């Protein structure tokens, strides 16, 4: 008989509840985003969020954790991340010390072997940490597309059964499923098998109205006229072919910069002086200066 998968009590009561509670953390979600979060919670399925860098994918996971009082556990993916970094590994240095100590005390090897492959020597990594937690948990698998294709097999196994088999200790099964969010900047296609396990949400940069609301929420002291000009300028920059488009976080930083400098207007001189807050490549700044006619 198939083993029943663990379940979790719902975190959100409705789509409107998602909007309200995320808003309390400062994350202003549109209806599509809130609906995806609600369905992932209610259907007990991982949520795969794709979109360009800087649109708020990771911030959404943080907001879900904060709004529900859940612990956020993050697996940061990168080229070369492996099972030892994602799931678990043994503390080899500590094992060697114990073996040397046992050898000096003439302890039987069979006893020593059982000792060094015990919980005391296990280093749990993010996937195992999330599976073992009994309290509400948000597992963020960040920038999944940066990991090697081989790691997707491990993710599939974990997301299918929420159980991990450690040969020396046996099978560890989740008693409460974490809320799983995977993010991807779409630098490569994720496998269809992994996508089938998930609900899918594409996040893009917010429209001007939403970005104005975000700016007003995060930098309430910023004059409305400057905020509007700032959002218009950011929109122009995002329409350009740049190495790195300005993120929402950089829009917020720009607003805080203007306040810190005591600027009461965003004229050409002010934009030129603060362009480095939103554009981090010299070639992008040169292109932007020409497009905005700052020269």
mmCIF file of C-alpha atoms in Angstrom:
data_model
loop_
_atom_site.group_PDB
_atom_site.id
_atom_site.type_symbol
_atom_site.label_atom_id
_atom_site.label_comp_id
_atom_site.label_asym_id
_atom_site.label_seq_id
_atom_site.Cartn_x
_atom_site.Cartn_y
_atom_site.Cartn_z
ATOM 1 C CA UNK A 1 0.000 0.000 0.000
ATOM 2 C CA UNK A 2 1.323 3.468 -0.889
ATOM 3 C CA UNK A 3 2.464 5.566 2.017
ATOM 4 C CA UNK A 4 0.183 8.534 2.649
ATOM 5 C CA UNK A 5 1.887 11.864 2.099
ATOM 6 C CA UNK A 6 1.996 14.300 5.014
ATOM 7 C CA UNK A 7 -0.447 17.177 4.938
ATOM 8 C CA UNK A 8 -0.469 20.629 6.464
ATOM 9 C CA UNK A 9 -3.276 22.802 7.836
ATOM 10 C CA UNK A 10 -4.054 25.698 5.452
ATOM 11 C CA UNK A 11 -2.134 28.901 6.104
ATOM 12 C CA UNK A 12 -4.595 31.228 4.335
ATOM 13 C CA UNK A 13 -8.394 31.424 4.446
ATOM 14 C CA UNK A 14 -8.957 32.991 1.019
ATOM 15 C CA UNK A 15 -7.335 34.926 -1.819
ATOM 16 C CA UNK A 16 -8.338 38.171 -0.119
ATOM 17 C CA UNK A 17 -6.703 36.903 3.069
ATOM 18 C CA UNK A 18 -3.459 36.387 1.123
ATOM 19 C CA UNK A 19 -3.618 39.943 -0.249
ATOM 20 C CA UNK A 20 -4.296 41.411 3.189
ATOM 21 C CA UNK A 21 -1.687 39.445 5.121
ATOM 22 C CA UNK A 22 1.062 39.870 2.545
ATOM 23 C CA UNK A 23 0.207 43.565 2.486
ATOM 24 C CA UNK A 24 0.784 43.748 6.233
ATOM 25 C CA UNK A 25 4.388 42.664 5.607
ATOM 26 C CA UNK A 26 4.838 45.347 2.947
ATOM 27 C CA UNK A 27 4.445 43.002 -0.028
ATOM 28 C CA UNK A 28 1.694 44.297 -2.316
ATOM 29 C CA UNK A 29 0.444 41.308 -4.298
ATOM 30 C CA UNK A 30 -1.864 41.531 -7.294
ATOM 31 C CA UNK A 31 -4.804 39.138 -7.685
ATOM 32 C CA UNK A 32 -2.904 36.643 -9.859
ATOM 33 C CA UNK A 33 -0.040 36.375 -7.377
ATOM 34 C CA UNK A 34 -2.367 36.060 -4.386
ATOM 35 C CA UNK A 35 -4.424 33.398 -6.166
ATOM 36 C CA UNK A 36 -1.317 31.339 -6.924
ATOM 37 C CA UNK A 37 -0.169 31.529 -3.299
ATOM 38 C CA UNK A 38 -3.632 30.557 -2.046
ATOM 39 C CA UNK A 39 -3.894 27.577 -4.404
ATOM 40 C CA UNK A 40 -0.387 26.350 -3.579
ATOM 41 C CA UNK A 41 -1.372 26.438 0.089
ATOM 42 C CA UNK A 42 -4.807 24.888 -0.353
ATOM 43 C CA UNK A 43 -3.732 22.190 -2.849
ATOM 44 C CA UNK A 44 -0.529 21.425 -0.922
ATOM 45 C CA UNK A 45 1.623 21.843 -4.022
ATOM 46 C CA UNK A 46 4.973 23.590 -4.568
ATOM 47 C CA UNK A 47 4.816 26.975 -6.279
ATOM 48 C CA UNK A 48 7.305 27.609 -9.093
ATOM 49 C CA UNK A 49 7.830 31.329 -9.693
ATOM 50 C CA UNK A 50 9.630 32.402 -12.861
ATOM 51 C CA UNK A 51 10.557 35.877 -14.002
ATOM 52 C CA UNK A 52 13.431 38.286 -14.508
ATOM 53 C CA UNK A 53 15.793 39.085 -11.674
ATOM 54 C CA UNK A 54 14.538 41.770 -9.329
ATOM 55 C CA UNK A 55 10.772 41.368 -9.671
ATOM 56 C CA UNK A 56 10.226 40.140 -6.105
ATOM 57 C CA UNK A 57 10.267 36.337 -6.334
ATOM 58 C CA UNK A 58 12.434 35.779 -3.277
ATOM 59 C CA UNK A 59 10.699 38.612 -1.438
ATOM 60 C CA UNK A 60 7.357 36.850 -1.968
ATOM 61 C CA UNK A 61 8.670 33.751 -0.184
ATOM 62 C CA UNK A 62 9.876 35.903 2.695
ATOM 63 C CA UNK A 63 6.492 37.627 2.862
ATOM 64 C CA UNK A 64 4.625 34.297 2.949
ATOM 65 C CA UNK A 65 6.819 33.153 5.836
ATOM 66 C CA UNK A 66 6.493 36.424 7.737
ATOM 67 C CA UNK A 67 2.733 36.704 7.242
ATOM 68 C CA UNK A 68 2.102 33.180 8.531
ATOM 69 C CA UNK A 69 4.692 33.071 11.297
ATOM 70 C CA UNK A 70 6.480 30.240 9.496
ATOM 71 C CA UNK A 71 10.205 29.588 9.572
ATOM 72 C CA UNK A 72 11.922 30.398 6.261
ATOM 73 C CA UNK A 73 14.516 27.824 5.179
ATOM 74 C CA UNK A 74 16.408 28.729 2.026
ATOM 75 C CA UNK A 75 18.343 26.534 -0.375
ATOM 76 C CA UNK A 76 20.374 28.877 -2.572
ATOM 77 C CA UNK A 77 21.089 27.094 -5.838
ATOM 78 C CA UNK A 78 24.255 27.589 -7.853
ATOM 79 C CA UNK A 79 26.305 25.688 -10.395
ATOM 80 C CA UNK A 80 27.839 22.736 -8.585
ATOM 81 C CA UNK A 81 25.416 22.560 -5.662
ATOM 82 C CA UNK A 82 25.126 18.884 -4.777
ATOM 83 C CA UNK A 83 23.342 16.503 -2.442
ATOM 84 C CA UNK A 84 25.792 17.230 0.368
ATOM 85 C CA UNK A 85 24.937 20.943 0.242
ATOM 86 C CA UNK A 86 21.225 20.514 -0.427
ATOM 87 C CA UNK A 87 20.267 17.497 1.678
ATOM 88 C CA UNK A 88 22.814 16.310 4.251
ATOM 89 C CA UNK A 89 26.394 15.282 4.820
ATOM 90 C CA UNK A 90 28.425 13.772 7.607
ATOM 91 C CA UNK A 91 30.739 15.812 9.804
ATOM 92 C CA UNK A 92 33.894 14.049 8.663
ATOM 93 C CA UNK A 93 36.300 16.018 10.855
ATOM 94 C CA UNK A 94 34.296 15.168 13.956
ATOM 95 C CA UNK A 95 34.017 11.532 12.865
ATOM 96 C CA UNK A 96 37.804 11.249 12.497
ATOM 97 C CA UNK A 97 38.341 12.696 15.956
ATOM 98 C CA UNK A 98 35.885 10.196 17.442
ATOM 99 C CA UNK A 99 37.508 7.286 15.592
ATOM 100 C CA UNK A 100 40.950 8.314 16.828
ATOM 101 C CA UNK A 101 39.632 8.659 20.363
ATOM 102 C CA UNK A 102 37.901 5.277 20.207
ATOM 103 C CA UNK A 103 41.001 3.637 18.767
ATOM 104 C CA UNK A 104 43.095 4.955 21.633
ATOM 105 C CA UNK A 105 40.558 3.511 24.044
ATOM 106 C CA UNK A 106 40.518 0.173 22.173
ATOM 107 C CA UNK A 107 36.787 0.424 21.397
ATOM 108 C CA UNK A 108 35.432 -2.264 19.068
ATOM 109 C CA UNK A 109 35.107 -1.046 15.441
ATOM 110 C CA UNK A 110 31.490 -2.185 15.145
ATOM 111 C CA UNK A 111 30.598 -0.011 18.121
ATOM 112 C CA UNK A 112 32.616 2.895 16.754
ATOM 113 C CA UNK A 113 30.939 2.626 13.355
ATOM 114 C CA UNK A 114 27.495 2.798 14.905
ATOM 115 C CA UNK A 115 28.611 5.761 16.961
ATOM 116 C CA UNK A 116 30.080 7.919 14.175
ATOM 117 C CA UNK A 117 27.084 7.402 11.889
ATOM 118 C CA UNK A 118 24.599 8.671 14.448
ATOM 119 C CA UNK A 119 22.588 11.879 14.727
ATOM 120 C CA UNK A 120 25.446 13.586 16.550
ATOM 121 C CA UNK A 121 27.529 13.593 13.377
ATOM 122 C CA UNK A 122 24.798 14.435 10.856
ATOM 123 C CA UNK A 123 24.851 17.874 9.223
ATOM 124 C CA UNK A 124 21.334 18.587 7.980
ATOM 125 C CA UNK A 125 21.150 20.897 4.971
ATOM 126 C CA UNK A 126 18.081 22.938 3.889
ATOM 127 C CA UNK A 127 16.000 20.138 2.332
ATOM 128 C CA UNK A 128 16.423 17.828 5.316
ATOM 129 C CA UNK A 129 15.970 20.702 7.774
ATOM 130 C CA UNK A 130 12.608 21.547 6.191
ATOM 131 C CA UNK A 131 11.442 17.936 6.171
ATOM 132 C CA UNK A 132 12.262 17.442 9.842
ATOM 133 C CA UNK A 133 10.507 20.542 11.138
ATOM 134 C CA UNK A 134 7.174 20.043 12.876
ATOM 135 C CA UNK A 135 6.269 23.745 12.919
ATOM 136 C CA UNK A 136 5.045 25.774 9.902
ATOM 137 C CA UNK A 137 7.882 26.131 7.409
ATOM 138 C CA UNK A 138 8.415 27.856 4.082
ATOM 139 C CA UNK A 139 11.090 26.092 2.026
ATOM 140 C CA UNK A 140 12.566 28.459 -0.554
ATOM 141 C CA UNK A 141 14.544 26.767 -3.332
ATOM 142 C CA UNK A 142 16.033 29.910 -4.813
ATOM 143 C CA UNK A 143 17.310 30.352 -8.387
ATOM 144 C CA UNK A 144 16.666 26.719 -9.267
ATOM 145 C CA UNK A 145 17.774 27.325 -12.854
ATOM 146 C CA UNK A 146 21.348 27.974 -11.675
ATOM 147 C CA UNK A 147 21.705 24.425 -10.345
ATOM 148 C CA UNK A 148 22.891 21.573 -12.537
ATOM 149 C CA UNK A 149 20.209 19.486 -14.230
ATOM 150 C CA UNK A 150 21.186 16.506 -12.058
ATOM 151 C CA UNK A 151 20.008 18.242 -8.886
ATOM 152 C CA UNK A 152 16.455 18.301 -10.274
ATOM 153 C CA UNK A 153 16.279 14.535 -9.733
ATOM 154 C CA UNK A 154 16.929 15.082 -6.041
ATOM 155 C CA UNK A 155 14.320 17.839 -5.884
ATOM 156 C CA UNK A 156 11.783 15.591 -7.625
ATOM 157 C CA UNK A 157 12.375 12.825 -5.105
ATOM 158 C CA UNK A 158 12.031 15.130 -2.125
ATOM 159 C CA UNK A 159 8.978 16.960 -3.484
ATOM 160 C CA UNK A 160 7.279 13.664 -4.382
ATOM 161 C CA UNK A 161 7.540 11.905 -1.027
ATOM 162 C CA UNK A 162 8.798 14.493 1.465
ATOM 163 C CA UNK A 163 10.986 11.729 2.813
ATOM 164 C CA UNK A 164 14.747 11.219 2.873
ATOM 165 C CA UNK A 165 16.496 7.885 3.229
ATOM 166 C CA UNK A 166 19.847 7.985 4.997
ATOM 167 C CA UNK A 167 21.384 4.502 4.732
ATOM 168 C CA UNK A 168 22.928 4.650 8.196
ATOM 169 C CA UNK A 169 19.824 6.034 9.940
ATOM 170 C CA UNK A 170 16.839 4.908 7.880
ATOM 171 C CA UNK A 171 14.037 6.933 6.303
ATOM 172 C CA UNK A 172 13.118 10.339 7.698
ATOM 173 C CA UNK A 173 9.581 11.362 6.766
ATOM 174 C CA UNK A 174 8.001 14.776 7.108
ATOM 175 C CA UNK A 175 5.210 14.970 9.665
ATOM 176 C CA UNK A 176 4.162 18.352 8.280
ATOM 177 C CA UNK A 177 4.751 19.399 4.676
ATOM 178 C CA UNK A 178 6.545 22.707 4.232
ATOM 179 C CA UNK A 179 5.125 25.383 1.941
ATOM 180 C CA UNK A 180 7.562 25.055 -0.969
ATOM 181 C CA UNK A 181 8.471 27.924 -3.289
ATOM 182 C CA UNK A 182 10.923 27.456 -6.143
ATOM 183 C CA UNK A 183 12.215 30.482 -8.040
ATOM 184 C CA UNK A 184 13.838 30.691 -11.456
ATOM 185 C CA UNK A 185 15.214 33.545 -13.544
ATOM 186 C CA UNK A 186 14.546 31.357 -16.616
ATOM 187 C CA UNK A 187 18.201 31.246 -17.671
ATOM 188 C CA UNK A 188 17.488 27.644 -18.676
ATOM 189 C CA UNK A 189 14.396 25.492 -19.006
ATOM 190 C CA UNK A 190 13.543 23.418 -15.969
ATOM 191 C CA UNK A 191 12.504 19.834 -16.613
ATOM 192 C CA UNK A 192 8.886 19.083 -17.450
ATOM 193 C CA UNK A 193 8.847 16.507 -14.648
ATOM 194 C CA UNK A 194 9.715 19.184 -12.087
ATOM 195 C CA UNK A 195 7.190 21.609 -13.546
ATOM 196 C CA UNK A 196 4.436 18.992 -13.347
ATOM 197 C CA UNK A 197 4.953 18.808 -9.587
ATOM 198 C CA UNK A 198 4.329 22.527 -9.188
ATOM 199 C CA UNK A 199 1.833 25.279 -9.699
ATOM 200 C CA UNK A 200 3.302 27.963 -11.947
ATOM 201 C CA UNK A 201 3.419 31.738 -11.546
ATOM 202 C CA UNK A 202 5.177 34.152 -13.865
ATOM 203 C CA UNK A 203 6.171 37.371 -12.123
ATOM 204 C CA UNK A 204 7.099 40.401 -14.173
ATOM 205 C CA UNK A 205 7.955 43.931 -13.160
ATOM 206 C CA UNK A 206 4.906 45.673 -11.663
ATOM 207 C CA UNK A 207 2.938 48.142 -13.723
ATOM 208 C CA UNK A 208 3.319 51.833 -12.948
ATOM 209 C CA UNK A 209 0.302 51.999 -10.629
ATOM 210 C CA UNK A 210 1.440 49.051 -8.514
ATOM 211 C CA UNK A 211 5.025 50.289 -8.360
ATOM 212 C CA UNK A 212 3.766 53.674 -7.168
ATOM 213 C CA UNK A 213 1.841 51.927 -4.399
ATOM 214 C CA UNK A 214 4.929 49.919 -3.466
ATOM 215 C CA UNK A 215 7.030 53.078 -3.376
ATOM 216 C CA UNK A 216 4.436 54.879 -1.262
ATOM 217 C CA UNK A 217 4.333 51.918 1.133
ATOM 218 C CA UNK A 218 8.109 51.542 1.501
ATOM 219 C CA UNK A 219 9.108 55.226 1.283
ATOM 220 C CA UNK A 220 6.029 57.087 2.571
ATOM 221 C CA UNK A 221 7.925 60.379 3.060
ATOM 222 C CA UNK A 222 8.736 60.623 -0.656
ATOM 223 C CA UNK A 223 6.720 63.408 -2.363
ATOM 224 C CA UNK A 224 4.134 62.017 -4.757
ATOM 225 C CA UNK A 225 5.370 64.090 -7.697
ATOM 226 C CA UNK A 226 8.921 62.757 -7.318
ATOM 227 C CA UNK A 227 7.637 59.195 -6.911
ATOM 228 C CA UNK A 228 5.630 59.482 -10.126
ATOM 229 C CA UNK A 229 8.606 60.859 -12.033
ATOM 230 C CA UNK A 230 10.808 58.135 -10.589
ATOM 231 C CA UNK A 231 8.436 55.360 -11.691
ATOM 232 C CA UNK A 232 8.149 56.871 -15.187
ATOM 233 C CA UNK A 233 11.933 56.985 -15.467
ATOM 234 C CA UNK A 234 12.270 53.400 -14.242
ATOM 235 C CA UNK A 235 9.738 52.383 -16.899
ATOM 236 C CA UNK A 236 11.871 53.994 -19.607
ATOM 237 C CA UNK A 237 14.976 52.205 -18.335
ATOM 238 C CA UNK A 238 13.246 48.810 -18.263
ATOM 239 C CA UNK A 239 12.198 49.256 -21.885
ATOM 240 C CA UNK A 240 15.851 49.564 -22.915
ATOM 241 C CA UNK A 241 18.321 46.827 -23.831
ATOM 242 C CA UNK A 242 20.424 46.933 -20.680
ATOM 243 C CA UNK A 243 22.699 44.379 -19.055
ATOM 244 C CA UNK A 244 20.636 44.557 -15.864
ATOM 245 C CA UNK A 245 17.192 46.121 -15.650
ATOM 246 C CA UNK A 246 16.388 48.063 -12.462
ATOM 247 C CA UNK A 247 14.672 45.920 -9.833
ATOM 248 C CA UNK A 248 11.794 46.961 -7.599
ATOM 249 C CA UNK A 249 14.247 46.992 -4.685
ATOM 250 C CA UNK A 250 16.399 49.471 -6.608
ATOM 251 C CA UNK A 251 13.387 51.710 -7.215
ATOM 252 C CA UNK A 252 12.849 51.735 -3.445
ATOM 253 C CA UNK A 253 16.551 52.442 -2.873
ATOM 254 C CA UNK A 254 16.333 55.346 -5.308
ATOM 255 C CA UNK A 255 13.452 56.835 -3.351
ATOM 256 C CA UNK A 256 15.390 56.513 -0.099
ATOM 257 C CA UNK A 257 18.457 58.038 -1.762
ATOM 258 C CA UNK A 258 16.540 61.121 -2.849
ATOM 259 C CA UNK A 259 15.260 61.566 0.708
ATOM 260 C CA UNK A 260 18.706 61.044 2.222
ATOM 261 C CA UNK A 261 20.167 63.718 -0.057
ATOM 262 C CA UNK A 262 17.354 66.133 0.762
ATOM 263 C CA UNK A 263 16.399 66.550 -2.893
ATOM 264 C CA UNK A 264 13.091 68.280 -3.492
ATOM 265 C CA UNK A 265 13.081 67.710 -7.244
ATOM 266 C CA UNK A 266 14.293 65.037 -9.644
ATOM 267 C CA UNK A 267 15.827 67.186 -12.357
ATOM 268 C CA UNK A 268 18.510 66.058 -14.811
ATOM 269 C CA UNK A 269 21.330 66.818 -12.380
ATOM 270 C CA UNK A 270 19.649 64.791 -9.625
ATOM 271 C CA UNK A 271 19.037 61.834 -11.941
ATOM 272 C CA UNK A 272 22.615 61.930 -13.212
ATOM 273 C CA UNK A 273 24.023 62.084 -9.677
ATOM 274 C CA UNK A 274 21.967 59.135 -8.427
ATOM 275 C CA UNK A 275 21.851 56.906 -11.504
ATOM 276 C CA UNK A 276 24.300 54.498 -9.879
ATOM 277 C CA UNK A 277 21.624 53.524 -7.373
ATOM 278 C CA UNK A 278 19.523 51.854 -10.072
ATOM 279 C CA UNK A 279 22.066 50.955 -12.773
ATOM 280 C CA UNK A 280 25.174 49.004 -11.769
ATOM 281 C CA UNK A 281 26.989 48.777 -15.126
ATOM 282 C CA UNK A 282 28.810 51.720 -16.687
ATOM 283 C CA UNK A 283 27.608 50.783 -20.164
ATOM 284 C CA UNK A 284 24.007 50.840 -18.897
ATOM 285 C CA UNK A 285 24.535 54.270 -17.347
ATOM 286 C CA UNK A 286 25.941 55.634 -20.613
ATOM 287 C CA UNK A 287 22.965 54.268 -22.567
ATOM 288 C CA UNK A 288 20.508 55.615 -19.998
ATOM 289 C CA UNK A 289 22.102 59.066 -19.960
ATOM 290 C CA UNK A 290 21.714 59.241 -23.727
ATOM 291 C CA UNK A 291 18.124 57.963 -23.674
ATOM 292 C CA UNK A 292 17.136 60.351 -20.874
ATOM 293 C CA UNK A 293 19.126 63.179 -22.506
ATOM 294 C CA UNK A 294 21.187 63.848 -19.415
ATOM 295 C CA UNK A 295 24.374 64.713 -21.318
#
